[in-house]
Short mmCIF file of C-alpha atoms and ligand atoms in Angstrom, two decimals:
data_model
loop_
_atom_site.label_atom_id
_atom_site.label_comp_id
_atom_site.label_asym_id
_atom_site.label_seq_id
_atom_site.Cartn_x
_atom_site.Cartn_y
_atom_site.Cartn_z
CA UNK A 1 24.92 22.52 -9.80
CA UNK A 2 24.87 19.67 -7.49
CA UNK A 3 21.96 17.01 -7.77
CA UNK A 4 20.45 16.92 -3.79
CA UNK A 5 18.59 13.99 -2.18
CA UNK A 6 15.40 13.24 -1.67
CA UNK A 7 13.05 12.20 1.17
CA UNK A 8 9.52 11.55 0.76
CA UNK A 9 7.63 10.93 4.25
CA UNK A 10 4.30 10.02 4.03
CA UNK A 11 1.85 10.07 6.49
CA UNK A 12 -0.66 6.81 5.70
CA UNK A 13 -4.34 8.70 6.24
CA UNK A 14 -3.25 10.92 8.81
CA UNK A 15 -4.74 14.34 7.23
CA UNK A 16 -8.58 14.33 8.32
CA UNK A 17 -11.60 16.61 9.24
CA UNK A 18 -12.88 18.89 12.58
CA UNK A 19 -13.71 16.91 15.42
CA UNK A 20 -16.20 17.77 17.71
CA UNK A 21 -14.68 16.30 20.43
CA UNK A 22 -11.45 18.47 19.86
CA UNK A 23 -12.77 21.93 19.36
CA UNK A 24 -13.76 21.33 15.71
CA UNK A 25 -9.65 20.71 15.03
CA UNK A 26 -8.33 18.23 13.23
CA UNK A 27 -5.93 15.57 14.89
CA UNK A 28 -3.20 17.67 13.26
CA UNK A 29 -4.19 21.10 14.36
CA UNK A 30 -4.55 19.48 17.91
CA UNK A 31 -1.44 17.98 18.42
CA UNK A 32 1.82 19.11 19.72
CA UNK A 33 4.21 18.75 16.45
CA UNK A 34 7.21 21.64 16.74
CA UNK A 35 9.03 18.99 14.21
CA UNK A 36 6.24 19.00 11.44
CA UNK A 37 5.79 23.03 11.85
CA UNK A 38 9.04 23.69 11.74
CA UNK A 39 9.43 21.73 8.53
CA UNK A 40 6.28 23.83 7.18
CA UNK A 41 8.31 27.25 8.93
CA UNK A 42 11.55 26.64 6.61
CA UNK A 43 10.06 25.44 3.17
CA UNK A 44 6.80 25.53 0.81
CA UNK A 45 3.66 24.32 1.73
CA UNK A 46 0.19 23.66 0.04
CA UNK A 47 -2.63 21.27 -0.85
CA UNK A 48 -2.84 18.03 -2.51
CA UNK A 49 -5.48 15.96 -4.42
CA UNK A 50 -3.53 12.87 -4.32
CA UNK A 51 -5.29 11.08 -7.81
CA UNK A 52 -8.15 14.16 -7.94
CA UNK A 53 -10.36 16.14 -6.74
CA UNK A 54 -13.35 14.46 -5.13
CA UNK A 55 -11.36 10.50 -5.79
CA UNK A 56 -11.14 8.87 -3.04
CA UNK A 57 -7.61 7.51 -2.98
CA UNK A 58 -6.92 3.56 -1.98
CA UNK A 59 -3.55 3.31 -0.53
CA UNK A 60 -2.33 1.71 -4.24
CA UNK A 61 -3.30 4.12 -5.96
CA UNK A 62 -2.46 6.61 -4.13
CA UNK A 63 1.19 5.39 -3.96
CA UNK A 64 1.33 4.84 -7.53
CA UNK A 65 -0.17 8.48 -8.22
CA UNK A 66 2.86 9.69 -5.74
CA UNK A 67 5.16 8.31 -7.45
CA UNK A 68 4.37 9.60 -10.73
CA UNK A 69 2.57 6.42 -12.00
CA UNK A 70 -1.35 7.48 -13.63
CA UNK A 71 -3.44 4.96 -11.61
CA UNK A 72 -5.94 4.87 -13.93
CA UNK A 73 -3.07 3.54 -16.59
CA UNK A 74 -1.38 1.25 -14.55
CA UNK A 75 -4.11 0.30 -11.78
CA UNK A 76 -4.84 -3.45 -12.89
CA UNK A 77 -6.40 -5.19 -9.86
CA UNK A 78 -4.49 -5.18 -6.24
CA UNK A 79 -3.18 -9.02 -7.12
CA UNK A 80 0.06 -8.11 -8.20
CA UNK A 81 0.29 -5.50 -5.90
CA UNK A 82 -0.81 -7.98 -2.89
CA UNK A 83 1.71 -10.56 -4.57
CA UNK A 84 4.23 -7.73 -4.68
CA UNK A 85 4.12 -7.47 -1.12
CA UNK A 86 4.75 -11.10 -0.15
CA UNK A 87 7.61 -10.77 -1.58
CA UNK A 88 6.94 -12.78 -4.95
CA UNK A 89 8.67 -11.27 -7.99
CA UNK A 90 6.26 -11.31 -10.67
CA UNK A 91 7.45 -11.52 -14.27
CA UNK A 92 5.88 -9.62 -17.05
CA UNK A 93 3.41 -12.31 -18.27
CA UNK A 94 1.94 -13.43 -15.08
CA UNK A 95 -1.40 -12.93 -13.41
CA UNK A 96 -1.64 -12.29 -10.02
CA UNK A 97 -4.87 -12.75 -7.45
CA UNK A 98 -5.85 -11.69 -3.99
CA UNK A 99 -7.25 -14.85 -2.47
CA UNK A 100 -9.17 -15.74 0.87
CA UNK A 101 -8.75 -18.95 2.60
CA UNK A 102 -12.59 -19.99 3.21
CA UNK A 103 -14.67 -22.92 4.49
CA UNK A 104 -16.91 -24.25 2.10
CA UNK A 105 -19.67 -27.39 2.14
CA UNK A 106 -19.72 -30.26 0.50
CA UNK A 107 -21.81 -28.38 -2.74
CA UNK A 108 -19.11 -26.19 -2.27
CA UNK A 109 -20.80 -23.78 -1.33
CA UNK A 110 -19.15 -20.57 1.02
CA UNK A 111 -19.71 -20.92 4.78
CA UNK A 112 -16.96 -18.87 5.75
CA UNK A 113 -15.55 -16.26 3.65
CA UNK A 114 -12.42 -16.09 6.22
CA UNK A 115 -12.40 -19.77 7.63
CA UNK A 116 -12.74 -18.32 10.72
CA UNK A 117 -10.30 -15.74 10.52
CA UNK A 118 -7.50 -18.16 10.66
CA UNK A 119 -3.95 -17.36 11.49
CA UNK A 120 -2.26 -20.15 12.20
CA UNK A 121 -0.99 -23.05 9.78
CA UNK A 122 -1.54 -21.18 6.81
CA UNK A 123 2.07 -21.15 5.51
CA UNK A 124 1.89 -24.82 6.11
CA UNK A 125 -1.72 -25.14 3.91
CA UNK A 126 -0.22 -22.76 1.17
CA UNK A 127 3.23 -25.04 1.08
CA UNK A 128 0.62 -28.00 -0.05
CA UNK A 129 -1.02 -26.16 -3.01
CA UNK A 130 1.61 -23.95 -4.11
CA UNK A 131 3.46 -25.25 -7.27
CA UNK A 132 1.21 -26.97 -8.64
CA UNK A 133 1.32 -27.85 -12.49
CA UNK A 134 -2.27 -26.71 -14.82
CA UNK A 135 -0.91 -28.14 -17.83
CA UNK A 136 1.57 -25.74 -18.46
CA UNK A 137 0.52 -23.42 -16.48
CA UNK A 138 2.59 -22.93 -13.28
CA UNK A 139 0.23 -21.89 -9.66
CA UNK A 140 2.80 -20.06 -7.25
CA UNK A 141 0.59 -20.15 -4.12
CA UNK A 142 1.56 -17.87 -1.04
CA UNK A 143 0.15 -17.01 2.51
CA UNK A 144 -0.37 -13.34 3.30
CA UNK A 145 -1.71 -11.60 6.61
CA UNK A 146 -4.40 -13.74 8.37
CA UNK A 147 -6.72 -15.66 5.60
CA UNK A 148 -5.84 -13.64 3.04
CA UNK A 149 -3.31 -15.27 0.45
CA UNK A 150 -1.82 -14.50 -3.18
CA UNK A 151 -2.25 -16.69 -6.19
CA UNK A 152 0.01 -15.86 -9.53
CA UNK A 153 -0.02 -18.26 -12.19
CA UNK A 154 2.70 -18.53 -14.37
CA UNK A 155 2.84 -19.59 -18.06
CA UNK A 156 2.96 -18.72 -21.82
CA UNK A 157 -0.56 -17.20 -23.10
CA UNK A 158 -1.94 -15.45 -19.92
CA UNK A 159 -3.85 -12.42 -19.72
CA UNK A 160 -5.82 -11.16 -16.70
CA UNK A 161 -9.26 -9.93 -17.56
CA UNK A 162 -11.15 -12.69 -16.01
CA UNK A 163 -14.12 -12.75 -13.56
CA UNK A 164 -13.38 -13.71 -9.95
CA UNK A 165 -14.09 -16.66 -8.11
CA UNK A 166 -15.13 -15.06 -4.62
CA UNK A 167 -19.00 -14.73 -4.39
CA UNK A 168 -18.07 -12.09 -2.32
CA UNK A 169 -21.33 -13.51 -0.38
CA UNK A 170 -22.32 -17.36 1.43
CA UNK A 171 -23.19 -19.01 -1.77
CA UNK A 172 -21.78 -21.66 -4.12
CA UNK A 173 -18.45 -20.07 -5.20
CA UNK A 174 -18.11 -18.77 -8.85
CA UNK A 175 -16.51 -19.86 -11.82
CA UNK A 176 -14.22 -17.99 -13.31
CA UNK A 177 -14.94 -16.70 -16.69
CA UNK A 178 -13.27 -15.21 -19.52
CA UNK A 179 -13.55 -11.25 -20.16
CA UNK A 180 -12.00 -11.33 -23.09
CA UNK A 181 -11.15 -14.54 -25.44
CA UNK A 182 -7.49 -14.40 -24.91
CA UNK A 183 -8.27 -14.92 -21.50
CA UNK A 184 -10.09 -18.58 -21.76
CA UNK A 185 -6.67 -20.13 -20.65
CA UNK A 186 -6.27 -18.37 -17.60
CA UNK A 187 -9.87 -18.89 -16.47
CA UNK A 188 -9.53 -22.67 -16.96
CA UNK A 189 -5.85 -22.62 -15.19
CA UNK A 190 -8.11 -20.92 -11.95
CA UNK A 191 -11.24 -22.90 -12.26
CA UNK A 192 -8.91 -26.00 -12.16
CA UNK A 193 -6.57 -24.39 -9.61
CA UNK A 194 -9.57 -23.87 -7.46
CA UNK A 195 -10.79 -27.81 -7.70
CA UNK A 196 -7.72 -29.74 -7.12
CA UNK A 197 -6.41 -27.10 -3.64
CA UNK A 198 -9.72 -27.70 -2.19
CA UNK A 199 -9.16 -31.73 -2.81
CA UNK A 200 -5.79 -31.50 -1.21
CA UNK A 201 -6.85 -28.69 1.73
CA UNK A 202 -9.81 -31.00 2.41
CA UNK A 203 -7.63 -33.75 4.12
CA UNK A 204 -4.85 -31.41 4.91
CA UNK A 205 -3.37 -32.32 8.57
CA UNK A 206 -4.02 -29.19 9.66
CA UNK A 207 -7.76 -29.08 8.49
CA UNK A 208 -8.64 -32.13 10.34
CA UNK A 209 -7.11 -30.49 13.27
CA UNK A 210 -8.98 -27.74 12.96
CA UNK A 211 -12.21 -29.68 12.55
CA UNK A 212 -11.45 -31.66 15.90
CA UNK A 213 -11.05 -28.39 17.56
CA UNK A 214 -14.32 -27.07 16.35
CA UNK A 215 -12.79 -24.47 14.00
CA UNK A 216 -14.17 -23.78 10.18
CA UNK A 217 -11.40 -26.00 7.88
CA UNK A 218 -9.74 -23.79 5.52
CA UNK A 219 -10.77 -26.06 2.70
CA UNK A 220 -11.11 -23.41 -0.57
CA UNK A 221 -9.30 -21.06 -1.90
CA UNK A 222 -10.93 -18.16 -3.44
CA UNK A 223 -9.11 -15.97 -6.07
CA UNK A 224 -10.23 -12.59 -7.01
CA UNK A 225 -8.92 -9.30 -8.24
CA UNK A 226 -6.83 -10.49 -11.28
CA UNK A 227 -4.01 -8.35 -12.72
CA UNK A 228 -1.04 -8.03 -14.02
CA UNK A 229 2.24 -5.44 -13.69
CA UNK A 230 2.04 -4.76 -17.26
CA UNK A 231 4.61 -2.38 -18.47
CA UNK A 232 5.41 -0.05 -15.19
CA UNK A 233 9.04 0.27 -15.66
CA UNK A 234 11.11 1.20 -12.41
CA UNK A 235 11.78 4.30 -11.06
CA UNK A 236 15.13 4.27 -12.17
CA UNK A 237 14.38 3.90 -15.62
CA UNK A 238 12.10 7.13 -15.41
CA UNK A 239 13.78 9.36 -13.46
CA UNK A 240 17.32 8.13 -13.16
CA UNK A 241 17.88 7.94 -9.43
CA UNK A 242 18.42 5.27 -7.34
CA UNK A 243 15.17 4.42 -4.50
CA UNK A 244 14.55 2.65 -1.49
CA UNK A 245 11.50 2.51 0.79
CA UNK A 246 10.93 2.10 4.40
CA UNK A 247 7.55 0.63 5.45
CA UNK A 248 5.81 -1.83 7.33
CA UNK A 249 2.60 -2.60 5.60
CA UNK A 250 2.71 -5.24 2.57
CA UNK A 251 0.34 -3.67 0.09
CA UNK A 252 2.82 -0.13 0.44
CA UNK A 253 5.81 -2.86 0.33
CA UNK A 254 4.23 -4.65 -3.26
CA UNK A 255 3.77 -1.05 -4.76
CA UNK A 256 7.41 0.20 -3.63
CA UNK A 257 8.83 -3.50 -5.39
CA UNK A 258 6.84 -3.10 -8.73
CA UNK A 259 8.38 0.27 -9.25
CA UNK A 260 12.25 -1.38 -8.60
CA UNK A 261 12.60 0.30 -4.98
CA UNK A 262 14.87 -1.38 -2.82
CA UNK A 263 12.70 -2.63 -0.25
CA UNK A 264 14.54 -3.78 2.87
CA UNK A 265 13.18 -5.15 5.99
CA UNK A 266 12.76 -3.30 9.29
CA UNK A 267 12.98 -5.30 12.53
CA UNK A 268 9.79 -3.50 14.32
CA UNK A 269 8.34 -1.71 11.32
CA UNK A 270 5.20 -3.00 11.78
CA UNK A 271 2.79 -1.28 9.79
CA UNK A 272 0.70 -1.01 12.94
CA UNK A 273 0.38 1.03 15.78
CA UNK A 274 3.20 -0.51 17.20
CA UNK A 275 5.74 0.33 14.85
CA UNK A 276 8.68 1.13 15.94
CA UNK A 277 9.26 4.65 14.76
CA UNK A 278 12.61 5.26 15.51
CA UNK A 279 13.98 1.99 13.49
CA UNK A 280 12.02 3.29 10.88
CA UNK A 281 13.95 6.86 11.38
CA UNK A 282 17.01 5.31 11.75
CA UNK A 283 16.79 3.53 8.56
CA UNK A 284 15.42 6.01 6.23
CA UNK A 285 19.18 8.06 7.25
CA UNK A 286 21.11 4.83 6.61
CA UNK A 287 19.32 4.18 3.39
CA UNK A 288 20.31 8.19 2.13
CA UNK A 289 23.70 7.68 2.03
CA UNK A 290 23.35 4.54 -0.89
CA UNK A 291 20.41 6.05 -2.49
CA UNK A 292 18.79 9.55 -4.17
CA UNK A 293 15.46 9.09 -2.88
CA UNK A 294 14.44 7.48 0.23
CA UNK A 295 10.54 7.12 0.57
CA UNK A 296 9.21 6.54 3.99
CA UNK A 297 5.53 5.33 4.97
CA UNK A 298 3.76 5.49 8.56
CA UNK A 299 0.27 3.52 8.50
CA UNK A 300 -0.13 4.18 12.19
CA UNK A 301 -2.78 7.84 11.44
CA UNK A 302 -4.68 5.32 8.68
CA UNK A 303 -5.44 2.47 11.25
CA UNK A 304 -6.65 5.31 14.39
CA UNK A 305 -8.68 6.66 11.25
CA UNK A 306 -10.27 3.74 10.61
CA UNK A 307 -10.90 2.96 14.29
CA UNK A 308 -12.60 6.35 14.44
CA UNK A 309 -10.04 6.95 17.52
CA UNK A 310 -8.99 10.40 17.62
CA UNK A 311 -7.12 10.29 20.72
CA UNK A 312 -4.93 7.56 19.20
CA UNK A 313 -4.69 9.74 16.09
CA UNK A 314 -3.64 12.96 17.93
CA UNK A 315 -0.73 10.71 19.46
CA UNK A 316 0.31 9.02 16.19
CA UNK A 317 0.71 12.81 14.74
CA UNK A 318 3.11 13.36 18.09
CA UNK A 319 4.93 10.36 17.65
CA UNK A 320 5.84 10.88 14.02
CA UNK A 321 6.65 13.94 15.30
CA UNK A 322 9.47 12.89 17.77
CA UNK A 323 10.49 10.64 14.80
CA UNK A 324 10.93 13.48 12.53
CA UNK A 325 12.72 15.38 15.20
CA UNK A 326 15.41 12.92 15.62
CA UNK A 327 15.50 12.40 11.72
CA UNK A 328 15.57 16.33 10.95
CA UNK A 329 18.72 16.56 13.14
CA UNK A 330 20.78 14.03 11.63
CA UNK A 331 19.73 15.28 8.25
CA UNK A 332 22.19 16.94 5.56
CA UNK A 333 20.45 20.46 5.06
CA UNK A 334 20.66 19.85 1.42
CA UNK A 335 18.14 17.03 1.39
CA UNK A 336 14.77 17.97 0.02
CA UNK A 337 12.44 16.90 1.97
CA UNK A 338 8.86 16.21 1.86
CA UNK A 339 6.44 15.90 4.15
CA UNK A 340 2.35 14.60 3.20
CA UNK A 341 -0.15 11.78 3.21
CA UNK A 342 -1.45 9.34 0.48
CA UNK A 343 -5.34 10.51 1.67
CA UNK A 344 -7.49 11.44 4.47
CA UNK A 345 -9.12 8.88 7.01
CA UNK A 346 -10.98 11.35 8.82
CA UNK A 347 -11.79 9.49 12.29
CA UNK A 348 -15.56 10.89 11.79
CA UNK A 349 -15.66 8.52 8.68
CA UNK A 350 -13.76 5.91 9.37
CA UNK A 351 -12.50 5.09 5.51
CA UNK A 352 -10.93 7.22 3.38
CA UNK A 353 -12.26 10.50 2.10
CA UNK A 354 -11.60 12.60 -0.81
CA UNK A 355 -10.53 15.53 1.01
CA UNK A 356 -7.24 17.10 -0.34
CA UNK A 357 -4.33 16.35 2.03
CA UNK A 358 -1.78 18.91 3.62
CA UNK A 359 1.76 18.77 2.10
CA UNK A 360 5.40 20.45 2.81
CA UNK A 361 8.65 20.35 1.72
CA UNK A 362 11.71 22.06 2.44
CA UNK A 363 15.51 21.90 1.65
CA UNK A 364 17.15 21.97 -1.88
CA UNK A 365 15.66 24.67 -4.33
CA UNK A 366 12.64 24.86 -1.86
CA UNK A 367 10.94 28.63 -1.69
CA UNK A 368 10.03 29.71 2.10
CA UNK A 369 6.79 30.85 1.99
CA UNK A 370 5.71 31.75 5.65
CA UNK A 371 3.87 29.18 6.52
CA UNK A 372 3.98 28.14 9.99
CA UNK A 373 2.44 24.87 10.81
CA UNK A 374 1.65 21.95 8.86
CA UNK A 375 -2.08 21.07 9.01
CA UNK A 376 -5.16 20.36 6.67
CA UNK A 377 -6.15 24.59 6.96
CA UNK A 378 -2.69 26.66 7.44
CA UNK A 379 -1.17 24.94 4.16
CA UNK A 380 -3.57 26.01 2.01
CA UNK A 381 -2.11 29.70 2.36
CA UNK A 382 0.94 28.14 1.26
CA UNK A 383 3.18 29.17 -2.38
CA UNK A 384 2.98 25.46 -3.53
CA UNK A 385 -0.79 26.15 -4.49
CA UNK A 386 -3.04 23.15 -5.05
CA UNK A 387 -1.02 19.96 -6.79
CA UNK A 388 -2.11 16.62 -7.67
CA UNK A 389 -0.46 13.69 -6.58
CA UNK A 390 1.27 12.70 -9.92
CA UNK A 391 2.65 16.88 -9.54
CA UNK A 392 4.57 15.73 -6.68
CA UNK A 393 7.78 13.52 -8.65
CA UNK A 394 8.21 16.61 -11.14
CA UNK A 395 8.28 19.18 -8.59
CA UNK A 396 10.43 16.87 -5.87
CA UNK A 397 13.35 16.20 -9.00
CA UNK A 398 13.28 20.16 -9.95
CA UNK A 399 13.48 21.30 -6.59
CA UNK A 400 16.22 18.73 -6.18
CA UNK A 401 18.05 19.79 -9.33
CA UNK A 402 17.33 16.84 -11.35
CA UNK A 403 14.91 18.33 -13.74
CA UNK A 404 15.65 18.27 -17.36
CA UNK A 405 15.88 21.44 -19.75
CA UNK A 406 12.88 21.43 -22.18
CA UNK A 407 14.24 23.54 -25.13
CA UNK A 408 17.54 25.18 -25.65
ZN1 LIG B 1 -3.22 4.87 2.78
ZN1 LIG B 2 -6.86 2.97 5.00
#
């Protein structure tokens, strides 16, 4: 029996509710997808709670719970997964932050959570603070999108459970504080970490620039959300295949690394309603013939979600569609193939919602259960039943002839 392929395409928030405005249908029942329906036509269909039902899923944990990871066992805080994303490897023993760059007073106390929202020169502000020496505690300091920005500090004795520094609010930023005794180092390493970036971003160039220009200096940094990778191990290790992702959005990027994906980049996949869905296409095929299972993420249905746009939303579901046209042509037939979402952003919400998403997959060892179109409603008729998220590996690697025998 040969081992098949595998391709995972998932649809970031796309699944959602009835809209008024179109005929009490969902974005999915309303738009013109033969690509996605004919996927549903030729293979199994059904429901998924992607962590559980009534959980809202975040986009980590949903990822993680798709990939066979418990959230609740691995889910330590989004700074590694953040950190992940830009593209810093963490080792084992670090401890990783989400940060903001911020304007802060002279009590240092927050004026601007975001420093305006800045964009520009924060490379160049990170480049000053990052590698700086805490006794022996290394800070690796990076930029992400906008004011955001990932601390991970490096060193022998770390551990993560400490309080954050973001007040989260305008008031006199926090200390950080131990949660645990073991972690007294690593609060001291950020408390200090947090001092001596705001001396140095205080008469940073690009500060004083901004100050002319009557802009809010980016002079603090403010850590939060603390974790660590702890023990994941890589897909490989679990399952014995070889991975790679396509996507355009960091946080999905950070989650793909920590689980050993090969995580190339994309000229034009954006992770925004931009994205360039045929690159995207195009290099989930190339990326099948090197590997066993090629994951794919679109964000484009999550951010028309979160807009509350369905007209947007009904035209991300047809352009995916045209992208999983071309993709289904070129495709060996042997290829299992899967098509879902990490959660529901209904467009009447505008977040994420706990409502189970619509899943399909054909090819391989995959039944044909009559199913007809993929959407929230027609699935749930379908032979696949009701799953959880952390189902989907097992069934993927049995229907793909990779299970393993339990018993003789
Ligand atoms: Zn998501
Ligand atoms: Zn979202």
């Amino acid at each position: 029996m040969s081992q098949k392929k595998i391709l995972l395409i998932v649809c970031d928030g796309l699944s959602d509710r009835p809209v008024r405005e179109l005929d009490r249908k969902t974005p999915l029942q309303a738009a013109r997808k033969p690509a996605m329906d004919a996927l549903a036509r030729h293979g199994v269909s059904g429901l998924m709670d992607v962590i559980g039902h009534g959980i809202v899923p975040g986009s980590d944990t949903a990822h993680l719970a798709l990939f066979g990871y418990d959230p609740y066992k691995v889910y330590t805080g989004r700074g590694p997964i953040e950190a992940a994303g830009t593209g810093i490897e963490l080792h084992r023993e670090d401890v990783a932050f989400r940060c903001n760059f911020a304007t802060v007073d002279g009590s240092m106390r927050v004026v601007d959570r975001r420093a305006g929202r800045i964009k520009k020169g924060t490379s160049e502000l990170a480049g000053a603070v990052t590698g700086m020496r805490l006794g022996d505690v290394t800070a690796i300091f990076k930029e992400s999108s906008e004011h955001r920005g990932v601390l991970v500090l490096r060193g022998e004795g770390l551990d993560h459970r400490v309080t954050d520094v973001d007040p989260h609010h305008e008031e006199v930023i926090l200390e950080s504080r131990p949660i645990v005794p073991e972690a007294a180092k690593t609060a001291q390493a950020v408390n200090e970490f947090v001092q001596r970036s705001h001396e140095v971003l205080l008469s940073h160039p690009i500060n004083e620039q901004r100050v002319k220009d009557g802009l809010p200096p980016a002079n603090a940094i403010l850590p939060r959300g603390a974790g660590s990778t702890r023990e994941l191990g890589t897909m490989k290790e679990r399952y014995g295949i070889d991975c790679a992702a396509v996507a355009g959005v960091n946080l999905v990027k950070g989650i793909c690394r920590m689980v050993g994906m090969h995580v190339p980049e994309i000229p034009g996949a954006t992770g925004g309603l931009d994205t360039d869905y045929r690159a995207k296409g195009e290099a989930a095929l190339r990326l099948l013939e090197s590997n066993d299972f090629v994951f794919v993420n679109i964000k484009a249905g999550d951010i028309a979600g979160h807009d509350g746009d369905y007209r947007t939303k009904v035209r991300v579901v047809e352009n995916i569609d045209a992208m999983l046209g071309l993709l289904l042509k070129d495709l060996h037939e042997e290829v299992v193939v899967a098509l879902t979402c990490d959660h529901s952003t209904p467009v009447s919400v505008k977040d994420h919602s706990a409502d189970p998403v619509p899943i399909t997959v054909s090819g391989g060892g995959a039944r044909v259960d009559g199913i007809k179109e993929f959407d929230e409603v027609s699935v749930a008729g379908g032979a696949l039943g009701r799953i959880r998220g952390m189902d989907l590996m097992p069934i993927l690697l049995g229907m793909a002839d990779r299970a393993s025998k339990f018993g003789a």
